[in-house]
Amino acid sequence: MSIPANQVILPASDYNLAATLDSGQVFRWQSAGDVWTGILHGQWVRLRPVPYGIQAETLQAVADWRWLQHFLQLEVDMAAICRSFPRDEPMTRAVAACRGLRLLRQDPWECLASFILSSTKQIVQIRQIVQRLCEDFGDPLPVPVGEPAAFSFPRPEKIAATTEARLRACKMGFRAPYLLAAAETIAAGTISLEALRRSPRPEARLKLMELPGVGGKIADCVLLFAYGFDTAFPVDVWIARALQQLYFSKKPATEKELHAFAASYFGPHAGFAQQYLFHYIRTKLN
DNA sequence: CGCCAGGATTGAA
DNA sequence: TTCAATCATGGC
């Protein structure tokens, strides 16, 4: 705790804010140069990298910034995690190319809902869908003069109370009934996203996969990005392609073989390794 | 126009 | 248990 202020500098080293906020973990942060604006903890937030840290600014004074430190995962020893990676050429190159890339710790519902909307969509399109969802169903939030309007991410109760047709108006197509049913299940308390924090990873994964529109890949994204299960290893088309190209160039591997390899090869922080490979192949390779 | 996207579901083998 | 067809749509 400290004297309430609407601005703070949070100490950080080896933190690439741009790569982190633009690596397909989150879909609502917008950049203008090196400045990033987003909605967090129910309020408008502006972030900017500064020497030895990250400068944060809110509209109203904040006494306790722990929610932001937690989201940014500033306490994580990234160098130690990188040392746990396999010392092979692909990982070495990925780490070198994406220095300072981090994993965020997101709100489970926003993460889950966003990734239900992500299936077979490009990241640009996911951003558009999520933005429309928030405009139509979120609550308007105060922003500084001159800033574009901002909205909260709609809670499951709000989405459960609407119709598939109104969700489809957000351009989410066949994902609309999935999101609606998932919101209903969460709102009804049939599945508790809070209780999953205390569940072992395999149990939490199966619980998430009970939700309509949630298969193994999306469950792994939520386990990694919201719950912090470091061994979760989402395999999407990019990662499958990367594993194939970088580790199975001799003979084609099946989806099952790729999963088995991912689960055994990358170590106790495999999810971090996955994010480095993902960002590496999307931004640096080809 | 053709192809693709941070896939899941269903039914068949 | 694995595999293939199906779903749907904006960006390039």
PDB file of C-alpha atoms (C1' of nucleotides) in Angstrom:
ATOM      1  CA  MET A   1       0.000   0.000   0.000  1.00  0.00           C
ATOM      2  CA  SER A   2       1.032   3.578  -0.561  1.00  0.00           C
ATOM      3  CA  ILE A   3      -0.376   7.035  -0.949  1.00  0.00           C
ATOM      4  CA  PRO A   4      -3.106   6.872  -3.590  1.00  0.00           C
ATOM      5  CA  ALA A   5      -1.956   8.171  -6.958  1.00  0.00           C
ATOM      6  CA  ASN A   6      -3.172   7.789 -10.498  1.00  0.00           C
ATOM      7  CA  GLN A   7       0.322   7.039 -11.702  1.00  0.00           C
ATOM      8  CA  VAL A   8       3.098   4.691 -10.694  1.00  0.00           C
ATOM      9  CA  ILE A   9       6.287   3.160 -11.992  1.00  0.00           C
ATOM     10  CA  LEU A  10       6.432  -0.576 -11.365  1.00  0.00           C
ATOM     11  CA  PRO A  11       9.994  -1.906 -11.335  1.00  0.00           C
ATOM     12  CA  ALA A  12      10.637  -4.494 -14.023  1.00  0.00           C
ATOM     13  CA  SER A  13      13.534  -5.856 -15.987  1.00  0.00           C
ATOM     14  CA  ASP A  14      13.649  -7.958 -19.099  1.00  0.00           C
ATOM     15  CA  TYR A  15      10.014  -7.081 -19.867  1.00  0.00           C
ATOM     16  CA  ASN A  16       8.943  -6.590 -23.484  1.00  0.00           C
ATOM     17  CA  LEU A  17       5.557  -4.951 -23.015  1.00  0.00           C
ATOM     18  CA  ALA A  18       4.747  -4.715 -26.713  1.00  0.00           C
ATOM     19  CA  ALA A  19       5.566  -8.328 -27.484  1.00  0.00           C
ATOM     20  CA  THR A  20       3.636  -9.487 -24.436  1.00  0.00           C
ATOM     21  CA  LEU A  21       0.452  -7.509 -25.105  1.00  0.00           C
ATOM     22  CA  ASP A  22       0.570  -8.333 -28.823  1.00  0.00           C
ATOM     23  CA  SER A  23       1.306 -12.053 -28.651  1.00  0.00           C
ATOM     24  CA  GLY A  24      -2.221 -13.445 -28.900  1.00  0.00           C
ATOM     25  CA  GLN A  25      -2.777 -13.855 -25.164  1.00  0.00           C
ATOM     26  CA  VAL A  26      -5.055 -10.845 -24.802  1.00  0.00           C
ATOM     27  CA  PHE A  27      -7.240  -9.177 -27.392  1.00  0.00           C
ATOM     28  CA  ARG A  28      -8.259  -5.812 -25.970  1.00  0.00           C
ATOM     29  CA  TRP A  29      -5.019  -3.846 -25.584  1.00  0.00           C
ATOM     30  CA  GLN A  30      -4.385  -1.111 -28.120  1.00  0.00           C
ATOM     31  CA  SER A  31      -1.113   0.575 -28.907  1.00  0.00           C
ATOM     32  CA  ALA A  32      -0.132   4.052 -29.996  1.00  0.00           C
ATOM     33  CA  GLY A  33       3.605   3.940 -30.437  1.00  0.00           C
ATOM     34  CA  ASP A  34       5.014   2.425 -27.271  1.00  0.00           C
ATOM     35  CA  VAL A  35       1.939   3.342 -25.201  1.00  0.00           C
ATOM     36  CA  TRP A  36      -0.649   0.662 -24.498  1.00  0.00           C
ATOM     37  CA  THR A  37      -4.230   1.228 -23.383  1.00  0.00           C
ATOM     38  CA  GLY A  38      -6.539  -1.397 -21.962  1.00  0.00           C
ATOM     39  CA  ILE A  39      -9.249  -2.223 -19.455  1.00  0.00           C
ATOM     40  CA  LEU A  40      -8.190  -3.975 -16.291  1.00  0.00           C
ATOM     41  CA  HIS A  41      -9.659  -4.365 -12.819  1.00  0.00           C
ATOM     42  CA  GLY A  42     -12.766  -2.559 -14.087  1.00  0.00           C
ATOM     43  CA  GLN A  43     -10.957   0.561 -15.126  1.00  0.00           C
ATOM     44  CA  TRP A  44      -9.101   2.285 -17.932  1.00  0.00           C
ATOM     45  CA  VAL A  45      -5.323   1.758 -17.759  1.00  0.00           C
ATOM     46  CA  ARG A  46      -2.442   3.156 -19.782  1.00  0.00           C
ATOM     47  CA  LEU A  47       0.975   1.442 -19.770  1.00  0.00           C
ATOM     48  CA  ARG A  48       4.317   2.620 -21.074  1.00  0.00           C
ATOM     49  CA  PRO A  49       7.755   1.037 -20.868  1.00  0.00           C
ATOM     50  CA  VAL A  50      10.312   3.193 -19.040  1.00  0.00           C
ATOM     51  CA  PRO A  51      13.899   2.481 -18.015  1.00  0.00           C
ATOM     52  CA  TYR A  52      13.918  -0.228 -15.319  1.00  0.00           C
ATOM     53  CA  GLY A  53      10.140  -0.542 -15.239  1.00  0.00           C
ATOM     54  CA  ILE A  54       6.663  -0.024 -16.552  1.00  0.00           C
ATOM     55  CA  GLN A  55       4.799   3.214 -16.012  1.00  0.00           C
ATOM     56  CA  ALA A  56       1.093   2.820 -15.317  1.00  0.00           C
ATOM     57  CA  GLU A  57      -1.609   5.467 -15.326  1.00  0.00           C
ATOM     58  CA  THR A  58      -5.260   5.255 -14.344  1.00  0.00           C
ATOM     59  CA  LEU A  59      -8.052   7.810 -14.322  1.00  0.00           C
ATOM     60  CA  GLN A  60      -8.681   7.726 -10.604  1.00  0.00           C
ATOM     61  CA  ALA A  61      -6.153   7.397  -7.811  1.00  0.00           C
ATOM     62  CA  VAL A  62      -5.116   3.892  -6.830  1.00  0.00           C
ATOM     63  CA  ALA A  63      -3.815   2.931  -3.395  1.00  0.00           C
ATOM     64  CA  ASP A  64      -2.855  -0.664  -4.117  1.00  0.00           C
ATOM     65  CA  TRP A  65      -1.413  -1.684  -7.481  1.00  0.00           C
ATOM     66  CA  ARG A  66      -1.123  -5.384  -6.749  1.00  0.00           C
ATOM     67  CA  TRP A  67      -3.856  -6.241  -9.295  1.00  0.00           C
ATOM     68  CA  LEU A  68      -1.696  -4.738 -12.024  1.00  0.00           C
ATOM     69  CA  GLN A  69       1.518  -6.360 -10.818  1.00  0.00           C
ATOM     70  CA  HIS A  70      -0.307  -9.663 -10.782  1.00  0.00           C
ATOM     71  CA  PHE A  71      -1.686  -9.208 -14.307  1.00  0.00           C
ATOM     72  CA  LEU A  72       1.758  -8.330 -15.623  1.00  0.00           C
ATOM     73  CA  GLN A  73       3.395 -11.109 -13.577  1.00  0.00           C
ATOM     74  CA  LEU A  74       6.229  -8.801 -12.573  1.00  0.00           C
ATOM     75  CA  GLU A  75       7.447 -11.120  -9.815  1.00  0.00           C
ATOM     76  CA  VAL A  76       8.292 -13.890 -12.283  1.00  0.00           C
ATOM     77  CA  ASP A  77      11.995 -14.663 -12.724  1.00  0.00           C
ATOM     78  CA  MET A  78      12.033 -14.843 -16.505  1.00  0.00           C
ATOM     79  CA  ALA A  79      15.743 -15.642 -16.723  1.00  0.00           C
ATOM     80  CA  ALA A  80      15.279 -18.701 -14.524  1.00  0.00           C
ATOM     81  CA  ILE A  81      12.384 -19.878 -16.662  1.00  0.00           C
ATOM     82  CA  CYS A  82      14.406 -19.454 -19.838  1.00  0.00           C
ATOM     83  CA  ARG A  83      17.186 -21.521 -18.295  1.00  0.00           C
ATOM     84  CA  SER A  84      14.704 -24.377 -17.848  1.00  0.00           C
ATOM     85  CA  PHE A  85      14.035 -24.568 -21.577  1.00  0.00           C
ATOM     86  CA  PRO A  86      15.634 -27.270 -23.716  1.00  0.00           C
ATOM     87  CA  ARG A  87      18.991 -26.073 -25.005  1.00  0.00           C
ATOM     88  CA  ASP A  88      18.288 -26.762 -28.637  1.00  0.00           C
ATOM     89  CA  GLU A  89      18.590 -24.499 -31.626  1.00  0.00           C
ATOM     90  CA  PRO A  90      14.896 -23.630 -32.132  1.00  0.00           C
ATOM     91  CA  MET A  91      14.385 -22.617 -28.488  1.00  0.00           C
ATOM     92  CA  THR A  92      17.640 -20.715 -28.374  1.00  0.00           C
ATOM     93  CA  ARG A  93      16.674 -18.739 -31.438  1.00  0.00           C
ATOM     94  CA  ALA A  94      13.111 -18.132 -30.211  1.00  0.00           C
ATOM     95  CA  VAL A  95      14.297 -16.823 -26.834  1.00  0.00           C
ATOM     96  CA  ALA A  96      16.890 -14.594 -28.470  1.00  0.00           C
ATOM     97  CA  ALA A  97      14.354 -13.197 -30.916  1.00  0.00           C
ATOM     98  CA  CYS A  98      11.602 -12.575 -28.340  1.00  0.00           C
ATOM     99  CA  ARG A  99      13.635 -11.302 -25.401  1.00  0.00           C
ATOM    100  CA  GLY A 100      11.372 -10.062 -22.611  1.00  0.00           C
ATOM    101  CA  LEU A 101       8.236 -11.876 -23.757  1.00  0.00           C
ATOM    102  CA  ARG A 102       6.096 -12.725 -20.726  1.00  0.00           C
ATOM    103  CA  LEU A 103       2.949 -14.593 -19.800  1.00  0.00           C
ATOM    104  CA  LEU A 104       0.108 -12.515 -18.352  1.00  0.00           C
ATOM    105  CA  ARG A 105      -2.302 -13.657 -15.638  1.00  0.00           C
ATOM    106  CA  GLN A 106      -5.800 -12.958 -16.900  1.00  0.00           C
ATOM    107  CA  ASP A 107      -9.290 -13.016 -15.475  1.00  0.00           C
ATOM    108  CA  PRO A 108     -10.558 -16.567 -16.139  1.00  0.00           C
ATOM    109  CA  TRP A 109     -13.934 -15.581 -17.585  1.00  0.00           C
ATOM    110  CA  GLU A 110     -12.564 -12.962 -19.979  1.00  0.00           C
ATOM    111  CA  CYS A 111      -9.867 -15.403 -21.072  1.00  0.00           C
ATOM    112  CA  LEU A 112     -12.302 -18.286 -21.485  1.00  0.00           C
ATOM    113  CA  ALA A 113     -14.890 -16.254 -23.382  1.00  0.00           C
ATOM    114  CA  SER A 114     -12.253 -14.688 -25.624  1.00  0.00           C
ATOM    115  CA  PHE A 115     -10.805 -18.036 -26.601  1.00  0.00           C
ATOM    116  CA  ILE A 116     -14.245 -19.552 -27.212  1.00  0.00           C
ATOM    117  CA  LEU A 117     -14.532 -16.779 -29.786  1.00  0.00           C
ATOM    118  CA  SER A 118     -11.050 -17.480 -31.147  1.00  0.00           C
ATOM    119  CA  SER A 119     -11.621 -20.792 -32.865  1.00  0.00           C
ATOM    120  CA  THR A 120     -10.735 -20.716 -36.566  1.00  0.00           C
ATOM    121  CA  LYS A 121     -10.268 -16.952 -36.448  1.00  0.00           C
ATOM    122  CA  GLN A 122      -7.252 -14.769 -37.011  1.00  0.00           C
ATOM    123  CA  ILE A 123      -6.070 -12.648 -34.115  1.00  0.00           C
ATOM    124  CA  VAL A 124      -7.161  -9.457 -35.878  1.00  0.00           C
ATOM    125  CA  GLN A 125     -10.671 -10.836 -36.220  1.00  0.00           C
ATOM    126  CA  ILE A 126     -10.796 -12.044 -32.626  1.00  0.00           C
ATOM    127  CA  ARG A 127     -10.000  -8.509 -31.524  1.00  0.00           C
ATOM    128  CA  GLN A 128     -12.894  -7.165 -33.588  1.00  0.00           C
ATOM    129  CA  ILE A 129     -15.374  -9.704 -32.228  1.00  0.00           C
ATOM    130  CA  VAL A 130     -14.329  -9.137 -28.607  1.00  0.00           C
ATOM    131  CA  GLN A 131     -14.512  -5.377 -29.041  1.00  0.00           C
ATOM    132  CA  ARG A 132     -18.048  -5.592 -30.408  1.00  0.00           C
ATOM    133  CA  LEU A 133     -19.045  -7.919 -27.591  1.00  0.00           C
ATOM    134  CA  CYS A 134     -17.826  -5.375 -25.047  1.00  0.00           C
ATOM    135  CA  GLU A 135     -19.473  -2.457 -26.842  1.00  0.00           C
ATOM    136  CA  ASP A 136     -22.815  -4.251 -26.977  1.00  0.00           C
ATOM    137  CA  PHE A 137     -22.845  -5.921 -23.554  1.00  0.00           C
ATOM    138  CA  GLY A 138     -20.184  -4.295 -21.384  1.00  0.00           C
ATOM    139  CA  ASP A 139     -20.650  -1.245 -19.195  1.00  0.00           C
ATOM    140  CA  PRO A 140     -19.229   2.076 -20.388  1.00  0.00           C
ATOM    141  CA  LEU A 141     -16.244   3.147 -18.315  1.00  0.00           C
ATOM    142  CA  PRO A 142     -14.852   6.610 -17.646  1.00  0.00           C
ATOM    143  CA  VAL A 143     -11.885   7.541 -19.821  1.00  0.00           C
ATOM    144  CA  PRO A 144      -9.670  10.638 -20.021  1.00  0.00           C
ATOM    145  CA  VAL A 145     -10.827  13.437 -22.274  1.00  0.00           C
ATOM    146  CA  GLY A 146      -9.949  12.687 -25.859  1.00  0.00           C
ATOM    147  CA  GLU A 147      -9.628   8.939 -25.360  1.00  0.00           C
ATOM    148  CA  PRO A 148     -11.937   6.564 -27.256  1.00  0.00           C
ATOM    149  CA  ALA A 149     -14.864   5.059 -25.334  1.00  0.00           C
ATOM    150  CA  ALA A 150     -14.097   2.035 -23.193  1.00  0.00           C
ATOM    151  CA  PHE A 151     -16.240  -0.812 -21.911  1.00  0.00           C
ATOM    152  CA  SER A 152     -15.960  -3.509 -19.289  1.00  0.00           C
ATOM    153  CA  PHE A 153     -15.821  -7.124 -20.383  1.00  0.00           C
ATOM    154  CA  PRO A 154     -19.394  -8.410 -19.899  1.00  0.00           C
ATOM    155  CA  ARG A 155     -19.803 -10.851 -17.010  1.00  0.00           C
ATOM    156  CA  PRO A 156     -21.339 -14.250 -17.723  1.00  0.00           C
ATOM    157  CA  GLU A 157     -24.650 -13.188 -16.156  1.00  0.00           C
ATOM    158  CA  LYS A 158     -24.976 -10.391 -18.693  1.00  0.00           C
ATOM    159  CA  ILE A 159     -24.267 -12.664 -21.647  1.00  0.00           C
ATOM    160  CA  ALA A 160     -26.496 -15.429 -20.280  1.00  0.00           C
ATOM    161  CA  ALA A 161     -29.370 -12.949 -20.269  1.00  0.00           C
ATOM    162  CA  THR A 162     -29.187 -12.188 -23.982  1.00  0.00           C
ATOM    163  CA  THR A 163     -30.001 -14.171 -27.118  1.00  0.00           C
ATOM    164  CA  GLU A 164     -27.968 -16.032 -29.702  1.00  0.00           C
ATOM    165  CA  ALA A 165     -29.133 -13.598 -32.373  1.00  0.00           C
ATOM    166  CA  ARG A 166     -27.817 -10.591 -30.452  1.00  0.00           C
ATOM    167  CA  LEU A 167     -24.497 -12.348 -29.965  1.00  0.00           C
ATOM    168  CA  ARG A 168     -24.327 -13.199 -33.658  1.00  0.00           C
ATOM    169  CA  ALA A 169     -24.622  -9.483 -34.336  1.00  0.00           C
ATOM    170  CA  CYS A 170     -21.074  -9.273 -32.939  1.00  0.00           C
ATOM    171  CA  LYS A 171     -19.915 -11.352 -35.938  1.00  0.00           C
ATOM    172  CA  MET A 172     -19.052 -14.435 -33.909  1.00  0.00           C
ATOM    173  CA  GLY A 173     -21.066 -16.786 -36.140  1.00  0.00           C
ATOM    174  CA  PHE A 174     -21.378 -20.383 -34.987  1.00  0.00           C
ATOM    175  CA  ARG A 175     -19.507 -19.539 -31.787  1.00  0.00           C
ATOM    176  CA  ALA A 176     -22.549 -17.607 -30.505  1.00  0.00           C
ATOM    177  CA  PRO A 177     -24.441 -20.610 -29.089  1.00  0.00           C
ATOM    178  CA  TYR A 178     -21.185 -21.830 -27.507  1.00  0.00           C
ATOM    179  CA  LEU A 179     -20.565 -18.544 -25.724  1.00  0.00           C
ATOM    180  CA  LEU A 180     -24.202 -18.294 -24.657  1.00  0.00           C
ATOM    181  CA  ALA A 181     -24.295 -21.806 -23.211  1.00  0.00           C
ATOM    182  CA  ALA A 182     -20.918 -21.358 -21.516  1.00  0.00           C
ATOM    183  CA  ALA A 183     -22.101 -18.102 -19.948  1.00  0.00           C
ATOM    184  CA  GLU A 184     -25.276 -19.817 -18.731  1.00  0.00           C
ATOM    185  CA  THR A 185     -23.282 -22.668 -17.197  1.00  0.00           C
ATOM    186  CA  ILE A 186     -20.948 -20.280 -15.384  1.00  0.00           C
ATOM    187  CA  ALA A 187     -23.716 -17.905 -14.317  1.00  0.00           C
ATOM    188  CA  ALA A 188     -25.758 -20.791 -12.927  1.00  0.00           C
ATOM    189  CA  GLY A 189     -22.782 -21.930 -10.870  1.00  0.00           C
ATOM    190  CA  THR A 190     -22.764 -25.377 -12.474  1.00  0.00           C
ATOM    191  CA  ILE A 191     -19.045 -24.847 -13.043  1.00  0.00           C
ATOM    192  CA  SER A 192     -17.098 -22.475 -10.787  1.00  0.00           C
ATOM    193  CA  LEU A 193     -14.175 -20.767 -12.489  1.00  0.00           C
ATOM    194  CA  GLU A 194     -12.899 -19.736  -9.047  1.00  0.00           C
ATOM    195  CA  ALA A 195     -12.896 -23.310  -7.760  1.00  0.00           C
ATOM    196  CA  LEU A 196     -10.734 -24.367 -10.702  1.00  0.00           C
ATOM    197  CA  ARG A 197      -7.873 -22.323  -9.240  1.00  0.00           C
ATOM    198  CA  ARG A 198      -7.514 -24.992  -6.559  1.00  0.00           C
ATOM    199  CA  SER A 199      -7.928 -27.979  -8.878  1.00  0.00           C
ATOM    200  CA  PRO A 200      -5.095 -30.090 -10.290  1.00  0.00           C
ATOM    201  CA  ARG A 201      -4.421 -29.308 -13.928  1.00  0.00           C
ATOM    202  CA  PRO A 202      -5.947 -32.472 -15.445  1.00  0.00           C
ATOM    203  CA  GLU A 203      -9.167 -31.989 -13.469  1.00  0.00           C
ATOM    204  CA  ALA A 204      -9.412 -28.329 -14.349  1.00  0.00           C
ATOM    205  CA  ARG A 205      -8.826 -29.189 -17.997  1.00  0.00           C
ATOM    206  CA  LEU A 206     -11.646 -31.751 -18.043  1.00  0.00           C
ATOM    207  CA  LYS A 207     -13.984 -29.301 -16.284  1.00  0.00           C
ATOM    208  CA  LEU A 208     -13.278 -26.600 -18.840  1.00  0.00           C
ATOM    209  CA  MET A 209     -13.829 -29.091 -21.662  1.00  0.00           C
ATOM    210  CA  GLU A 210     -17.309 -29.781 -20.329  1.00  0.00           C
ATOM    211  CA  LEU A 211     -18.208 -26.317 -21.542  1.00  0.00           C
ATOM    212  CA  PRO A 212     -19.625 -26.159 -25.041  1.00  0.00           C
ATOM    213  CA  GLY A 213     -17.155 -24.867 -27.600  1.00  0.00           C
ATOM    214  CA  VAL A 214     -14.180 -25.698 -25.381  1.00  0.00           C
ATOM    215  CA  GLY A 215     -11.886 -28.475 -26.566  1.00  0.00           C
ATOM    216  CA  GLY A 216      -8.356 -29.288 -25.553  1.00  0.00           C
ATOM    217  CA  LYS A 217      -6.678 -26.324 -27.206  1.00  0.00           C
ATOM    218  CA  ILE A 218      -8.901 -23.629 -25.717  1.00  0.00           C
ATOM    219  CA  ALA A 219      -8.828 -25.344 -22.317  1.00  0.00           C
ATOM    220  CA  ASP A 220      -5.029 -25.255 -22.430  1.00  0.00           C
ATOM    221  CA  CYS A 221      -5.051 -21.553 -23.287  1.00  0.00           C
ATOM    222  CA  VAL A 222      -7.206 -20.802 -20.233  1.00  0.00           C
ATOM    223  CA  LEU A 223      -5.103 -23.057 -18.001  1.00  0.00           C
ATOM    224  CA  LEU A 224      -1.955 -21.227 -19.090  1.00  0.00           C
ATOM    225  CA  PHE A 225      -3.105 -17.616 -19.490  1.00  0.00           C
ATOM    226  CA  ALA A 226      -5.629 -17.381 -16.639  1.00  0.00           C
ATOM    227  CA  TYR A 227      -4.724 -20.033 -14.082  1.00  0.00           C
ATOM    228  CA  GLY A 228      -0.971 -20.074 -14.511  1.00  0.00           C
ATOM    229  CA  PHE A 229      -0.499 -23.788 -15.091  1.00  0.00           C
ATOM    230  CA  ASP A 230       2.989 -23.547 -16.588  1.00  0.00           C
ATOM    231  CA  THR A 231       2.890 -26.994 -18.157  1.00  0.00           C
ATOM    232  CA  ALA A 232      -0.215 -26.324 -20.248  1.00  0.00           C
ATOM    233  CA  PHE A 233       0.831 -26.331 -23.902  1.00  0.00           C
ATOM    234  CA  PRO A 234      -1.826 -25.109 -26.361  1.00  0.00           C
ATOM    235  CA  VAL A 235      -1.319 -26.593 -29.829  1.00  0.00           C
ATOM    236  CA  ASP A 236      -2.881 -24.473 -32.547  1.00  0.00           C
ATOM    237  CA  VAL A 237      -2.139 -24.532 -36.267  1.00  0.00           C
ATOM    238  CA  TRP A 238       0.924 -22.291 -35.800  1.00  0.00           C
ATOM    239  CA  ILE A 239       2.458 -24.389 -33.044  1.00  0.00           C
ATOM    240  CA  ALA A 240       1.668 -27.615 -34.856  1.00  0.00           C
ATOM    241  CA  ARG A 241       3.402 -26.217 -37.926  1.00  0.00           C
ATOM    242  CA  ALA A 242       6.382 -25.049 -35.866  1.00  0.00           C
ATOM    243  CA  LEU A 243       6.840 -28.367 -34.054  1.00  0.00           C
ATOM    244  CA  GLN A 244       6.535 -30.175 -37.361  1.00  0.00           C
ATOM    245  CA  GLN A 245       9.088 -27.953 -39.060  1.00  0.00           C
ATOM    246  CA  LEU A 246      11.544 -27.565 -36.182  1.00  0.00           C
ATOM    247  CA  TYR A 247      11.421 -30.985 -34.509  1.00  0.00           C
ATOM    248  CA  PHE A 248       9.849 -33.453 -36.956  1.00  0.00           C
ATOM    249  CA  SER A 249      11.341 -32.371 -40.261  1.00  0.00           C
ATOM    250  CA  LYS A 250      12.309 -35.953 -41.095  1.00  0.00           C
ATOM    251  CA  LYS A 251       8.861 -37.495 -41.144  1.00  0.00           C
ATOM    252  CA  PRO A 252       5.390 -36.009 -40.686  1.00  0.00           C
ATOM    253  CA  ALA A 253       3.965 -36.398 -37.174  1.00  0.00           C
ATOM    254  CA  THR A 254       0.347 -36.923 -36.244  1.00  0.00           C
ATOM    255  CA  GLU A 255      -1.488 -34.530 -33.953  1.00  0.00           C
ATOM    256  CA  LYS A 256      -1.206 -37.070 -31.160  1.00  0.00           C
ATOM    257  CA  GLU A 257       2.549 -37.416 -31.586  1.00  0.00           C
ATOM    258  CA  LEU A 258       2.962 -33.637 -31.451  1.00  0.00           C
ATOM    259  CA  HIS A 259       1.013 -33.491 -28.176  1.00  0.00           C
ATOM    260  CA  ALA A 260       3.026 -36.317 -26.658  1.00  0.00           C
ATOM    261  CA  PHE A 261       6.262 -34.588 -27.641  1.00  0.00           C
ATOM    262  CA  ALA A 262       5.115 -31.238 -26.270  1.00  0.00           C
ATOM    263  CA  ALA A 263       4.090 -32.805 -22.957  1.00  0.00           C
ATOM    264  CA  SER A 264       7.457 -34.465 -22.391  1.00  0.00           C
ATOM    265  CA  TYR A 265      10.108 -32.298 -24.018  1.00  0.00           C
ATOM    266  CA  PHE A 266       9.840 -28.677 -22.904  1.00  0.00           C
ATOM    267  CA  GLY A 267      10.123 -29.014 -19.140  1.00  0.00           C
ATOM    268  CA  PRO A 268       8.327 -27.551 -16.106  1.00  0.00           C
ATOM    269  CA  HIS A 269       7.549 -24.245 -17.866  1.00  0.00           C
ATOM    270  CA  ALA A 270       6.519 -25.720 -21.206  1.00  0.00           C
ATOM    271  CA  GLY A 271       3.751 -23.151 -21.577  1.00  0.00           C
ATOM    272  CA  PHE A 272       6.335 -20.357 -21.638  1.00  0.00           C
ATOM    273  CA  ALA A 273       8.337 -22.252 -24.250  1.00  0.00           C
ATOM    274  CA  GLN A 274       5.170 -22.591 -26.284  1.00  0.00           C
ATOM    275  CA  GLN A 275       4.555 -18.837 -26.153  1.00  0.00           C
ATOM    276  CA  TYR A 276       8.110 -18.104 -27.277  1.00  0.00           C
ATOM    277  CA  LEU A 277       7.785 -20.502 -30.203  1.00  0.00           C
ATOM    278  CA  PHE A 278       4.380 -19.066 -31.105  1.00  0.00           C
ATOM    279  CA  HIS A 279       5.561 -15.474 -31.113  1.00  0.00           C
ATOM    280  CA  TYR A 280       8.794 -16.406 -32.835  1.00  0.00           C
ATOM    281  CA  ILE A 281       7.235 -18.140 -35.823  1.00  0.00           C
ATOM    282  CA  ARG A 282       4.505 -15.535 -36.201  1.00  0.00           C
ATOM    283  CA  THR A 283       6.723 -12.492 -36.147  1.00  0.00           C
ATOM    284  CA  LYS A 284      10.293 -13.458 -36.964  1.00  0.00           C
ATOM    285  CA  LEU A 285      10.202 -16.519 -39.189  1.00  0.00           C
ATOM    286  CA  ASN A 286       9.365 -16.173 -42.913  1.00  0.00           C
TER     287      ASN A 286
ATOM    288  C1'  DC B   1     -11.851 -15.572 -56.570  1.00  0.00           C
ATOM    289  C1'  DG B   2      -9.149 -18.864 -53.341  1.00  0.00           C
ATOM    290  C1'  DC B   3      -7.135 -19.558 -49.112  1.00  0.00           C
ATOM    291  C1'  DC B   4      -6.676 -19.201 -44.278  1.00  0.00           C
ATOM    292  C1'  DA B   5      -7.416 -18.473 -39.341  1.00  0.00           C
ATOM    293  C1'  DG B   6      -4.382 -19.298 -31.445  1.00  0.00           C
ATOM    294  C1'  DG B   7     -10.797 -25.400 -33.321  1.00  0.00           C
ATOM    295  C1'  DA B   8     -14.794 -27.992 -31.753  1.00  0.00           C
ATOM    296  C1'  DT B   9     -18.301 -31.188 -32.674  1.00  0.00           C
ATOM    297  C1'  DT B  10     -20.337 -35.016 -34.691  1.00  0.00           C
ATOM    298  C1'  DG B  11     -20.559 -39.438 -36.623  1.00  0.00           C
ATOM    299  C1'  DA B  12     -18.000 -43.115 -38.807  1.00  0.00           C
ATOM    300  C1'  DA B  13     -14.303 -46.557 -39.019  1.00  0.00           C
TER     301       DA B  13
ATOM    302  C1'  DT C   1      -9.431 -44.720 -29.928  1.00  0.00           C
ATOM    303  C1'  DT C   2      -8.590 -41.944 -34.140  1.00  0.00           C
ATOM    304  C1'  DC C   3     -10.238 -39.661 -38.606  1.00  0.00           C
ATOM    305  C1'  DA C   4     -13.021 -36.654 -41.837  1.00  0.00           C
ATOM    306  C1'  DA C   5     -16.677 -33.711 -42.751  1.00  0.00           C
ATOM    307  C1'  DT C   6     -18.897 -29.699 -41.225  1.00  0.00           C
ATOM    308  C1'  DC C   7     -19.494 -25.201 -39.241  1.00  0.00           C
ATOM    309  C1'  DA C   8     -18.850 -19.717 -40.748  1.00  0.00           C
ATOM    310  C1'  DT C   9     -16.687 -15.281 -42.078  1.00  0.00           C
ATOM    311  C1'  DG C  10     -13.620 -11.228 -42.574  1.00  0.00           C
ATOM    312  C1'  DG C  11      -8.874 -10.260 -44.273  1.00  0.00           C
ATOM    313  C1'  DC C  12      -5.613 -10.700 -47.592  1.00  0.00           C
TER     314       DC C  12
END
